[in-house]
């Protein structure tokens, strides 16, 4: 699969995913949809173009968003729900105080790069750095949520399978049935959104250039759906293993991280090559665009990075208030 970050990515993470369906870009793999989806929610600040207030409200509610997704797939009972909410709050407290200050420093360190034209390798390097940071959050989240996974019952695994099957049918309608022209249009819109969140409004000529670069990328959503199904099957099998063997939380965490690692890159050579080509094409498109941006657009990028970093700083200084169960 392409880049692993959560990735509803609308900023740098999306640079890796803009050739891949939005469902994949939103959470990258099924594991994040079930357990590690909180990592994507935790990264909401780096993916938002909202005002500072809206961004901070989004982050403060990220645990609720993650819990809603976890419950959708696992149908937790009341006791499990209480444990999951406590563990979710524990994860986000860690993320707020340990990770957000690091993200703020990193975002500010990117300013010199965005003040000049950038190469495809530089964009791919940014994607790689985001992946490394996501790995750290994934490891912590697997540790925090392992007690919930260890408590799952067969009926909940059956529910998980049912929800996954329903989602696969939705993806078929969304990404297989539409015409190639419609899919190319939607993919370009995603890439344009990324570019304009970084540099602001683009000129007509810049949009034409970006459209040509977008269309040059391969497009085969059938490979995406097939890979999604593989990860779904692996997820169900892993959760079933934890349940059948009654694994304690530490061993369950190990299994979750192994599943996370197996979710990327794809073991299928054809799919892996396709996702890599899409990622390279997206990075090349953004790099090409960076050669043409105006001084005002570069100024927009600097202000965007500083705004996100400032939001991180402010959030990391605020005390976490425990939610009532």
Short mmCIF file of C-alpha atoms in Angstrom, two decimals:
data_model
loop_
_atom_site.label_atom_id
_atom_site.label_comp_id
_atom_site.label_asym_id
_atom_site.label_seq_id
_atom_site.Cartn_x
_atom_site.Cartn_y
_atom_site.Cartn_z
CA UNK A 1 0.00 0.00 0.00
CA UNK A 2 1.14 3.59 -0.27
CA UNK A 3 2.09 5.80 2.65
CA UNK A 4 0.73 4.52 5.95
CA UNK A 5 -0.51 7.67 7.54
CA UNK A 6 -4.08 8.32 7.97
CA UNK A 7 -4.07 7.92 6.94
CA UNK A 8 -8.44 11.99 6.12
CA UNK A 9 -5.07 13.46 5.17
CA UNK A 10 -5.43 16.86 3.56
CA UNK A 11 -1.92 18.22 3.96
CA UNK A 12 1.41 16.43 3.54
CA UNK A 13 0.08 12.92 4.23
CA UNK A 14 -2.30 13.27 1.34
CA UNK A 15 0.56 13.85 -1.03
CA UNK A 16 1.10 10.13 -0.94
CA UNK A 17 -2.54 9.17 -1.27
CA UNK A 18 -4.05 11.52 -3.79
CA UNK A 19 -3.94 8.85 -6.48
CA UNK A 20 -5.68 6.35 -4.25
CA UNK A 21 -9.40 6.32 -3.40
CA UNK A 22 -10.49 8.58 -0.56
CA UNK A 23 -11.51 5.59 1.54
CA UNK A 24 -7.95 4.34 1.45
CA UNK A 25 -6.47 7.77 1.96
CA UNK A 26 -8.65 8.30 5.01
CA UNK A 27 -7.34 5.37 6.96
CA UNK A 28 -4.89 3.61 4.64
CA UNK A 29 -5.72 0.15 5.87
CA UNK A 30 -8.41 -1.74 7.69
CA UNK A 31 -6.44 -2.03 10.90
CA UNK A 32 -6.55 1.71 11.37
CA UNK A 33 -10.29 1.61 10.76
CA UNK A 34 -10.75 -0.85 13.61
CA UNK A 35 -8.15 -0.09 16.25
CA UNK A 36 -5.55 2.38 15.03
CA UNK A 37 -8.05 4.84 13.60
CA UNK A 38 -7.26 7.03 16.58
CA UNK A 39 -3.86 7.66 15.05
CA UNK A 40 -5.55 9.30 12.11
CA UNK A 41 -7.79 11.30 14.41
CA UNK A 42 -4.75 12.34 16.43
CA UNK A 43 -3.12 13.69 13.30
CA UNK A 44 -6.10 15.88 12.47
CA UNK A 45 -4.15 19.09 13.05
CA UNK A 46 -1.67 18.30 10.34
CA UNK A 47 -4.48 17.55 7.93
CA UNK A 48 -6.82 20.47 8.45
CA UNK A 49 -7.17 23.79 6.69
CA UNK A 50 -9.72 25.12 9.17
CA UNK A 51 -9.21 28.11 11.41
CA UNK A 52 -7.18 27.64 14.57
CA UNK A 53 -10.33 27.41 16.69
CA UNK A 54 -11.93 24.80 14.41
CA UNK A 55 -8.73 22.76 14.30
CA UNK A 56 -8.44 22.73 18.07
CA UNK A 57 -12.08 21.73 18.49
CA UNK A 58 -11.48 18.87 16.05
CA UNK A 59 -8.50 17.61 18.01
CA UNK A 60 -10.26 17.89 21.35
CA UNK A 61 -13.02 15.65 19.97
CA UNK A 62 -10.71 13.20 18.21
CA UNK A 63 -11.15 10.59 20.94
CA UNK A 64 -14.92 10.65 20.41
CA UNK A 65 -14.49 10.25 16.66
CA UNK A 66 -12.11 7.33 17.17
CA UNK A 67 -14.44 5.69 19.70
CA UNK A 68 -17.35 5.97 17.29
CA UNK A 69 -15.36 4.17 14.60
CA UNK A 70 -14.11 1.49 16.97
CA UNK A 71 -17.64 0.82 18.19
CA UNK A 72 -18.97 0.70 14.63
CA UNK A 73 -16.67 -2.21 13.85
CA UNK A 74 -16.63 -3.98 17.21
CA UNK A 75 -20.04 -3.27 18.82
CA UNK A 76 -18.58 -3.03 22.33
CA UNK A 77 -20.71 -3.84 25.35
CA UNK A 78 -20.99 -1.38 28.25
CA UNK A 79 -18.03 -2.77 30.20
CA UNK A 80 -15.79 -2.86 27.13
CA UNK A 81 -16.90 0.61 26.15
CA UNK A 82 -15.89 1.99 29.55
CA UNK A 83 -12.44 0.42 29.26
CA UNK A 84 -12.03 1.61 25.68
CA UNK A 85 -12.94 5.19 26.56
CA UNK A 86 -10.49 5.22 29.45
CA UNK A 87 -7.72 3.79 27.28
CA UNK A 88 -8.55 6.17 24.44
CA UNK A 89 -8.26 9.15 26.75
CA UNK A 90 -4.96 7.80 28.02
CA UNK A 91 -3.63 7.58 24.48
CA UNK A 92 -4.68 11.09 23.57
CA UNK A 93 -3.20 12.54 26.74
CA UNK A 94 0.11 10.94 25.78
CA UNK A 95 -0.22 12.17 22.21
CA UNK A 96 -1.05 15.72 23.28
CA UNK A 97 1.88 16.14 25.66
CA UNK A 98 4.52 13.99 23.96
CA UNK A 99 3.79 14.13 20.22
CA UNK A 100 2.26 17.53 19.53
CA UNK A 101 5.33 19.52 20.62
CA UNK A 102 7.46 17.34 18.33
CA UNK A 103 5.08 17.92 15.43
CA UNK A 104 5.23 21.67 16.03
CA UNK A 105 9.02 21.67 15.89
CA UNK A 106 9.00 19.52 12.79
CA UNK A 107 6.48 21.69 10.95
CA UNK A 108 8.58 24.78 11.59
CA UNK A 109 11.66 22.95 10.33
CA UNK A 110 9.90 22.50 6.97
CA UNK A 111 9.67 26.23 6.29
CA UNK A 112 13.00 26.52 4.43
CA UNK A 113 11.95 23.73 2.05
CA UNK A 114 8.61 25.32 1.25
CA UNK A 115 10.29 28.67 0.69
CA UNK A 116 11.85 27.33 -2.54
CA UNK A 117 11.13 24.80 -5.31
CA UNK A 118 11.17 21.21 -4.07
CA UNK A 119 12.07 17.91 -5.70
CA UNK A 120 9.99 14.72 -5.85
CA UNK A 121 12.51 13.08 -3.52
CA UNK A 122 11.92 15.82 -0.96
CA UNK A 123 8.17 15.28 -1.02
CA UNK A 124 8.66 11.55 -0.66
CA UNK A 125 11.06 12.23 2.21
CA UNK A 126 8.34 14.20 3.98
CA UNK A 127 5.96 11.31 3.49
CA UNK A 128 8.55 8.94 4.96
CA UNK A 129 8.99 11.14 8.00
CA UNK A 130 5.24 11.22 8.56
CA UNK A 131 5.20 7.44 8.38
CA UNK A 132 7.89 7.17 11.06
CA UNK A 133 5.92 9.47 13.32
CA UNK A 134 2.73 7.48 12.67
CA UNK A 135 4.55 4.27 13.60
CA UNK A 136 5.33 5.69 17.03
CA UNK A 137 1.68 6.55 17.64
CA UNK A 138 0.55 3.16 16.31
CA UNK A 139 2.83 1.33 18.75
CA UNK A 140 1.50 3.33 21.68
CA UNK A 141 -2.12 2.96 20.60
CA UNK A 142 -1.83 -0.81 20.18
CA UNK A 143 -0.45 -0.98 23.71
CA UNK A 144 -3.24 1.18 25.14
CA UNK A 145 -6.11 -0.55 23.33
CA UNK A 146 -4.90 -4.15 23.61
CA UNK A 147 -7.05 -4.79 26.73
CA UNK A 148 -10.15 -4.08 24.65
CA UNK A 149 -9.11 -6.40 21.85
CA UNK A 150 -8.33 -9.15 24.38
CA UNK A 151 -11.91 -8.94 25.67
CA UNK A 152 -13.69 -9.40 22.33
CA UNK A 153 -16.22 -12.20 21.94
CA UNK A 154 -17.10 -14.34 18.87
CA UNK A 155 -20.30 -12.38 18.24
CA UNK A 156 -18.26 -9.19 18.00
CA UNK A 157 -15.88 -10.74 15.49
CA UNK A 158 -18.88 -11.78 13.41
CA UNK A 159 -20.16 -8.20 13.58
CA UNK A 160 -16.73 -6.95 12.51
CA UNK A 161 -16.80 -9.22 9.45
CA UNK A 162 -20.29 -8.06 8.54
CA UNK A 163 -19.36 -4.37 8.70
CA UNK A 164 -16.26 -5.00 6.62
CA UNK A 165 -18.27 -6.82 3.97
CA UNK A 166 -20.73 -3.93 3.83
CA UNK A 167 -17.89 -1.46 3.42
CA UNK A 168 -16.40 -3.50 0.59
CA UNK A 169 -19.71 -3.38 -1.27
CA UNK A 170 -19.79 0.39 -0.79
CA UNK A 171 -16.27 0.69 -2.17
CA UNK A 172 -17.20 -1.33 -5.23
CA UNK A 173 -20.04 1.09 -5.99
CA UNK A 174 -17.88 4.13 -5.31
CA UNK A 175 -14.65 3.14 -7.06
CA UNK A 176 -15.36 0.33 -9.52
CA UNK A 177 -18.73 1.17 -11.04
CA UNK A 178 -18.11 4.86 -12.02
CA UNK A 179 -16.56 5.63 -15.40
CA UNK A 180 -12.76 6.10 -15.63
CA UNK A 181 -13.32 9.74 -16.58
CA UNK A 182 -15.30 10.40 -13.40
CA UNK A 183 -12.66 8.66 -11.29
CA UNK A 184 -9.89 10.73 -12.88
CA UNK A 185 -11.86 13.91 -12.18
CA UNK A 186 -12.31 12.98 -8.53
CA UNK A 187 -8.64 12.06 -8.18
CA UNK A 188 -7.58 15.40 -9.62
CA UNK A 189 -9.92 17.24 -7.25
CA UNK A 190 -8.17 15.50 -4.34
CA UNK A 191 -4.73 16.51 -5.59
CA UNK A 192 -5.88 20.07 -6.22
CA UNK A 193 -7.22 20.26 -2.66
CA UNK A 194 -3.82 19.23 -1.32
CA UNK A 195 -2.01 21.81 -3.43
CA UNK A 196 -4.32 24.68 -2.55
CA UNK A 197 -4.15 23.91 1.15
CA UNK A 198 -0.39 24.20 0.95
CA UNK A 199 0.00 27.15 -1.43
CA UNK A 200 -3.41 28.78 -1.65
CA UNK A 201 -5.41 29.37 -4.83
CA UNK A 202 -3.75 28.22 -8.05
CA UNK A 203 -3.85 29.97 -11.41
CA UNK A 204 -5.57 28.44 -14.42
CA UNK A 205 -2.21 27.49 -15.91
CA UNK A 206 -1.07 25.86 -12.69
CA UNK A 207 -4.29 23.86 -12.55
CA UNK A 208 -3.83 22.70 -16.14
CA UNK A 209 -0.30 21.57 -15.36
CA UNK A 210 -1.42 19.79 -12.21
CA UNK A 211 -4.25 18.07 -14.10
CA UNK A 212 -1.81 16.73 -16.69
CA UNK A 213 0.47 15.41 -13.94
CA UNK A 214 -2.51 13.87 -12.14
CA UNK A 215 -3.74 12.07 -15.24
CA UNK A 216 -0.24 10.72 -15.92
CA UNK A 217 -0.49 8.54 -12.80
CA UNK A 218 -1.81 4.99 -13.17
CA UNK A 219 -5.43 4.39 -12.19
CA UNK A 220 -6.66 0.92 -11.22
CA UNK A 221 -9.03 0.97 -8.28
CA UNK A 222 -9.65 -2.77 -8.61
CA UNK A 223 -6.18 -3.26 -7.12
CA UNK A 224 -7.13 -1.04 -4.21
CA UNK A 225 -10.33 -2.97 -3.50
CA UNK A 226 -8.49 -6.29 -3.69
CA UNK A 227 -5.83 -5.08 -1.27
CA UNK A 228 -8.46 -3.71 1.05
CA UNK A 229 -10.13 -7.10 1.14
CA UNK A 230 -6.82 -8.80 1.94
CA UNK A 231 -6.25 -6.53 4.93
CA UNK A 232 -9.83 -7.09 6.09
CA UNK A 233 -9.34 -10.84 6.05
CA UNK A 234 -6.03 -10.53 7.89
CA UNK A 235 -7.64 -8.27 10.49
CA UNK A 236 -10.47 -10.72 11.20
CA UNK A 237 -8.01 -13.61 11.44
CA UNK A 238 -5.75 -11.70 13.84
CA UNK A 239 -8.58 -10.63 16.12
CA UNK A 240 -9.94 -14.19 16.07
CA UNK A 241 -6.51 -15.51 17.06
CA UNK A 242 -6.37 -13.16 20.03
CA UNK A 243 -9.86 -14.27 21.09
CA UNK A 244 -9.38 -18.00 20.54
CA UNK A 245 -6.06 -18.16 22.41
CA UNK A 246 -7.29 -15.76 25.11
CA UNK A 247 -4.10 -13.76 24.70
CA UNK A 248 -3.35 -11.28 27.49
CA UNK A 249 -3.06 -7.61 26.62
CA UNK A 250 0.75 -7.52 26.09
CA UNK A 251 0.60 -10.38 23.58
CA UNK A 252 -2.49 -8.90 21.94
CA UNK A 253 -0.55 -5.66 21.44
CA UNK A 254 2.22 -7.61 19.73
CA UNK A 255 -0.31 -9.22 17.38
CA UNK A 256 -1.85 -5.84 16.57
CA UNK A 257 1.50 -4.33 15.70
CA UNK A 258 2.33 -7.33 13.51
CA UNK A 259 -0.98 -6.82 11.70
CA UNK A 260 -0.16 -3.14 11.30
CA UNK A 261 3.19 -4.05 9.76
CA UNK A 262 1.62 -6.56 7.39
CA UNK A 263 -0.77 -3.93 6.12
CA UNK A 264 2.06 -2.21 4.24
CA UNK A 265 3.56 -2.60 1.83
CA UNK A 266 1.30 -5.02 0.03
CA UNK A 267 2.80 -8.52 -0.31
CA UNK A 268 1.27 -8.70 -3.79
CA UNK A 269 3.94 -7.50 -6.29
CA UNK A 270 1.44 -6.01 -8.73
CA UNK A 271 -0.45 -4.04 -6.09
CA UNK A 272 2.73 -2.93 -4.36
CA UNK A 273 4.19 -1.64 -7.64
CA UNK A 274 0.95 0.17 -8.44
CA UNK A 275 0.76 1.96 -5.09
CA UNK A 276 4.42 2.95 -5.33
CA UNK A 277 3.87 4.38 -8.81
CA UNK A 278 0.90 6.40 -7.61
CA UNK A 279 2.90 7.75 -4.67
CA UNK A 280 5.81 8.72 -6.89
CA UNK A 281 3.45 10.34 -9.37
CA UNK A 282 1.77 12.40 -6.67
CA UNK A 283 5.12 13.55 -5.27
CA UNK A 284 6.31 14.42 -8.77
CA UNK A 285 3.15 16.42 -9.47
CA UNK A 286 3.50 18.50 -6.31
CA UNK A 287 7.21 18.99 -6.93
CA UNK A 288 6.51 20.19 -10.47
CA UNK A 289 3.92 22.61 -9.14
CA UNK A 290 6.38 23.91 -6.52
CA UNK A 291 8.60 25.10 -9.37
CA UNK A 292 5.87 27.51 -10.49
CA UNK A 293 4.47 28.95 -7.26
CA UNK A 294 4.56 32.70 -6.79
CA UNK A 295 6.06 34.62 -3.86
CA UNK A 296 2.54 35.11 -2.50
CA UNK A 297 1.88 31.36 -2.68
CA UNK A 298 5.17 30.60 -0.92
CA UNK A 299 4.15 33.07 1.77
CA UNK A 300 0.85 31.21 2.11
CA UNK A 301 2.72 27.95 2.67
CA UNK A 302 4.89 29.54 5.37
CA UNK A 303 1.85 30.93 7.15
CA UNK A 304 0.07 27.59 6.88
CA UNK A 305 2.95 25.72 8.49
CA UNK A 306 3.28 28.28 11.28
CA UNK A 307 -0.46 28.25 11.94
CA UNK A 308 -0.47 24.48 12.33
CA UNK A 309 2.61 24.56 14.55
CA UNK A 310 1.04 27.24 16.74
CA UNK A 311 -2.11 25.15 17.10
CA UNK A 312 0.03 22.20 18.19
CA UNK A 313 1.81 24.35 20.75
CA UNK A 314 -1.41 25.68 22.23
CA UNK A 315 -3.04 22.27 22.44
CA UNK A 316 0.00 20.69 24.06
CA UNK A 317 -0.12 23.28 26.85
CA UNK A 318 -3.77 22.67 27.70
CA UNK A 319 -4.71 20.28 30.47
CA UNK A 320 -6.72 17.24 29.41
CA UNK A 321 -10.10 17.06 31.14
CA UNK A 322 -11.33 13.49 31.61
CA UNK A 323 -14.73 12.81 30.03
CA UNK A 324 -17.49 11.31 32.08
CA UNK A 325 -18.15 7.67 31.20
#
